[in-house]
Coordinates of C-alpha atoms in Angstrom, one line a residue:
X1045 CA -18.2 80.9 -28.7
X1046 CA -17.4 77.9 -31.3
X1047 CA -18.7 79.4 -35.2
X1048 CA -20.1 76.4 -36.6
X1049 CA -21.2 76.3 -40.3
X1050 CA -23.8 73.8 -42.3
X1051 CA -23.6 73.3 -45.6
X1052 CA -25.5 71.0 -47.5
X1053 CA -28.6 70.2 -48.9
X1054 CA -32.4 69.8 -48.1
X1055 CA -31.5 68.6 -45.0
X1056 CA -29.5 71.2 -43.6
X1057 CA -32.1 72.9 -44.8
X1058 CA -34.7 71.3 -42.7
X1059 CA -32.4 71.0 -39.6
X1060 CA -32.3 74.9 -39.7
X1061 CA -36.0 75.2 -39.5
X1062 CA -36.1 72.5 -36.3
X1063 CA -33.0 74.7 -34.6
X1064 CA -34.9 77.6 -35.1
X1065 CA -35.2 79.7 -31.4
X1066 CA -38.6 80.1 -31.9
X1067 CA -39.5 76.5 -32.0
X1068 CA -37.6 76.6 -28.2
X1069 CA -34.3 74.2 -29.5
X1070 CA -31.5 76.8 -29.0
X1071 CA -28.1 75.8 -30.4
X1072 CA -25.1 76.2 -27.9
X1073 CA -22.6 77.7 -30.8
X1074 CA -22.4 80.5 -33.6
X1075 CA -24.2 78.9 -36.2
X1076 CA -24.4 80.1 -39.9
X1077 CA -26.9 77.7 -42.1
X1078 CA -25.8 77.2 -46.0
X1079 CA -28.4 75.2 -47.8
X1080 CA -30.1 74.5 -51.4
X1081 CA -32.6 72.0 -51.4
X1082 CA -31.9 69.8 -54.4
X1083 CA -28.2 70.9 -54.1
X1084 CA -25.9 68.5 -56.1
X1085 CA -21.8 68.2 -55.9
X1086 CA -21.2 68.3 -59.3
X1087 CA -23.2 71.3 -60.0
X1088 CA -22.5 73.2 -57.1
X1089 CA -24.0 77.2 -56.5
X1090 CA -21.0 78.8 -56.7
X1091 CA -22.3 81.9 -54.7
X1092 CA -23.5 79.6 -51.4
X1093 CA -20.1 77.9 -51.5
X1094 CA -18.0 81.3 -51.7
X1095 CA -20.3 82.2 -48.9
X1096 CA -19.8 79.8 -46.6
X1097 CA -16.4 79.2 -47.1
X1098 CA -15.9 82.9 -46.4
X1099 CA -17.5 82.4 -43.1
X1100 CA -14.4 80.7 -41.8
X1101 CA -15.6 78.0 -39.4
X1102 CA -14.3 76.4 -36.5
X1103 CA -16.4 73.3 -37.3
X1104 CA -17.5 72.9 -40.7
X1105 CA -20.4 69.9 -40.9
X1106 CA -21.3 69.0 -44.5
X1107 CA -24.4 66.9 -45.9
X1108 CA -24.2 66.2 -49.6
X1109 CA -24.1 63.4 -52.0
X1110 CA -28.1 62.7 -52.1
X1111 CA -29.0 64.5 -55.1
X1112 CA -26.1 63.3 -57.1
X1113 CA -27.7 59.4 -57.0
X1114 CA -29.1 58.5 -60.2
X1115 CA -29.9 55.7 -62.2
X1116 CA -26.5 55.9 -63.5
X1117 CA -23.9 57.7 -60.9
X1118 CA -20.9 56.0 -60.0
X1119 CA -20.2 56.3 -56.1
X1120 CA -16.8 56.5 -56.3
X1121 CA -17.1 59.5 -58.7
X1122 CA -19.7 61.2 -55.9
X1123 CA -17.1 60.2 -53.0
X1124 CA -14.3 62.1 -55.1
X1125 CA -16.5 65.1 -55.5
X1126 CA -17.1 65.0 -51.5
X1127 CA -13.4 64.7 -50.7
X1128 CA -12.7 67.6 -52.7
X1129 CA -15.3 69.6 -51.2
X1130 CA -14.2 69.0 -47.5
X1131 CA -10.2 69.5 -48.8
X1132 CA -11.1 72.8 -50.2
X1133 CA -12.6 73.2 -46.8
X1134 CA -9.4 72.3 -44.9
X1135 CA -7.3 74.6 -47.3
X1136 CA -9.6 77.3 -46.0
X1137 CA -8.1 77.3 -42.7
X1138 CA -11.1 74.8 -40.7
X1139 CA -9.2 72.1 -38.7
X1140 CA -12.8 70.4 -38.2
X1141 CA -14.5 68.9 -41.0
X1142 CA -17.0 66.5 -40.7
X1143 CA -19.1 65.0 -43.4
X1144 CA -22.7 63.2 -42.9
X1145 CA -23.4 60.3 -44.4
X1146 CA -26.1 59.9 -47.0
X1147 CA -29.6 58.8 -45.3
X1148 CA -32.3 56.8 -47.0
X1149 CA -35.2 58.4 -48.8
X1150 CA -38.4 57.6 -50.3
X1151 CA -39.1 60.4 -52.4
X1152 CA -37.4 60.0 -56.0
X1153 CA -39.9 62.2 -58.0
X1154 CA -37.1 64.8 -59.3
X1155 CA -34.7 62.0 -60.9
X1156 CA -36.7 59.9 -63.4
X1157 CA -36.3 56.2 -63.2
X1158 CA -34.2 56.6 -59.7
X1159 CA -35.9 53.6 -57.8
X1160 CA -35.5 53.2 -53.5
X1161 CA -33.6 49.8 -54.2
X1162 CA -30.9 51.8 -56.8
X1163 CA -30.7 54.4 -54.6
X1164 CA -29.8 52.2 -51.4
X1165 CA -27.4 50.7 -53.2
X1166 CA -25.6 53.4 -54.3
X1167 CA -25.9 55.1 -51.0
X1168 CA -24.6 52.0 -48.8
X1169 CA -21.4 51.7 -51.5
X1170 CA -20.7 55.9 -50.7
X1171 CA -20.7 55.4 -47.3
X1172 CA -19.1 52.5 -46.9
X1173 CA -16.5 54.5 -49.3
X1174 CA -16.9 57.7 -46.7
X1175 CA -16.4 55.6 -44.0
X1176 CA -12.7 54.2 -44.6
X1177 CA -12.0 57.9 -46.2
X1178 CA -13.4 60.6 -43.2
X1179 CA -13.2 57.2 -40.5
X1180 CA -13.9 59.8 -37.2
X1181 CA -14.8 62.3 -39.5
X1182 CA -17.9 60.8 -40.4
X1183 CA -21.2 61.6 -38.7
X1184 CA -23.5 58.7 -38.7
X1185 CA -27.1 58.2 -38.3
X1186 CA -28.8 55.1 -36.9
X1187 CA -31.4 53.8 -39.6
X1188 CA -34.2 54.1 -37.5
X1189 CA -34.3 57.6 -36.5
X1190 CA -35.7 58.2 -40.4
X1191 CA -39.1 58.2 -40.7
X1192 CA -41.2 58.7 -43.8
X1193 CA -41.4 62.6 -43.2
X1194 CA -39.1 63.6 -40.1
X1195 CA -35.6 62.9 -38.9
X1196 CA -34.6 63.5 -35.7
X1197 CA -30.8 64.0 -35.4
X1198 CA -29.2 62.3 -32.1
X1199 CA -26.1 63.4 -32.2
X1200 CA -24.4 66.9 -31.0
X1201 CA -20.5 68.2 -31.1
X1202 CA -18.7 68.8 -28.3

């Protein structure tokens, strides 16, 4: 059986909670969760990283890049972080890398003067930047599977 590994931030977080057996969705692979809520590329927990890339996956999915968003972040600066994150992945020995683009959010209480419009901004110019960078690579989510509270993921690997 496939080992796939998660690492990223409040959503993989959340993801894990909704794959849980005991809410009755089972997951067809080996899968080892990695996530900080809040978690942010360019101060990365050094420990969850080691750990995960320790676990030496087949498929390695990563979902990052949210937190980093601030009034004043550059994207291509968080795009650069990403890239090195998924190449120090490769260098590990995984052949199968993919990277989720950032979603919308509503919630900026944790960066002050962050705004939904700055935000969006930003994120549109990352993944557009992701995009021509991880091109298949790239796990994308249609806009209106994000609610205010819930996301529903639609897609699955093979």
């Amino acid at each position: 059986m496939a080992k796939v590994v998660l690492f990223g931030d409040s959503y993989i977080k959340r993801l894990c909670f909704f794959c849980d057996e005991r809410t009755g969705l089972h997951m067809p692979y080996n899968v080892k969760w990695y996530s900080q809520g809040g978690l942010r590329t360019d101060r990365m927990n050094t420990d969850l990283y080691g750990k995960m890339l320790k676990e030496k996956g087949d498929i390695v999915i990563v979902a990052v890049g949210g937190n980093d968003i601030t009034p004043t972040s550059q994207p291509k600066e968080i795009v650069r972080r990403i890239t090195e994150i998924v190449n120090d992945i490769s260098r590990n020995g995984c052949e199968h890398v993919y990277i989720t683009e950032i979603l919308t959010r509503g919630n900026f209480s944790k960066c002050p003067g962050l705004q939904k419009i700055v935000f969006d901004r930003q994120r549109i110019k990352i993944n557009k930047c992701l995009a021509k960078t991880f091109k298949n690579n790239l796990l994308k989510f249609p806009e209106r599977i994000c609610t205010k509270t819930k996301i529903r993921f639609t897609s699955y690997i093979e």
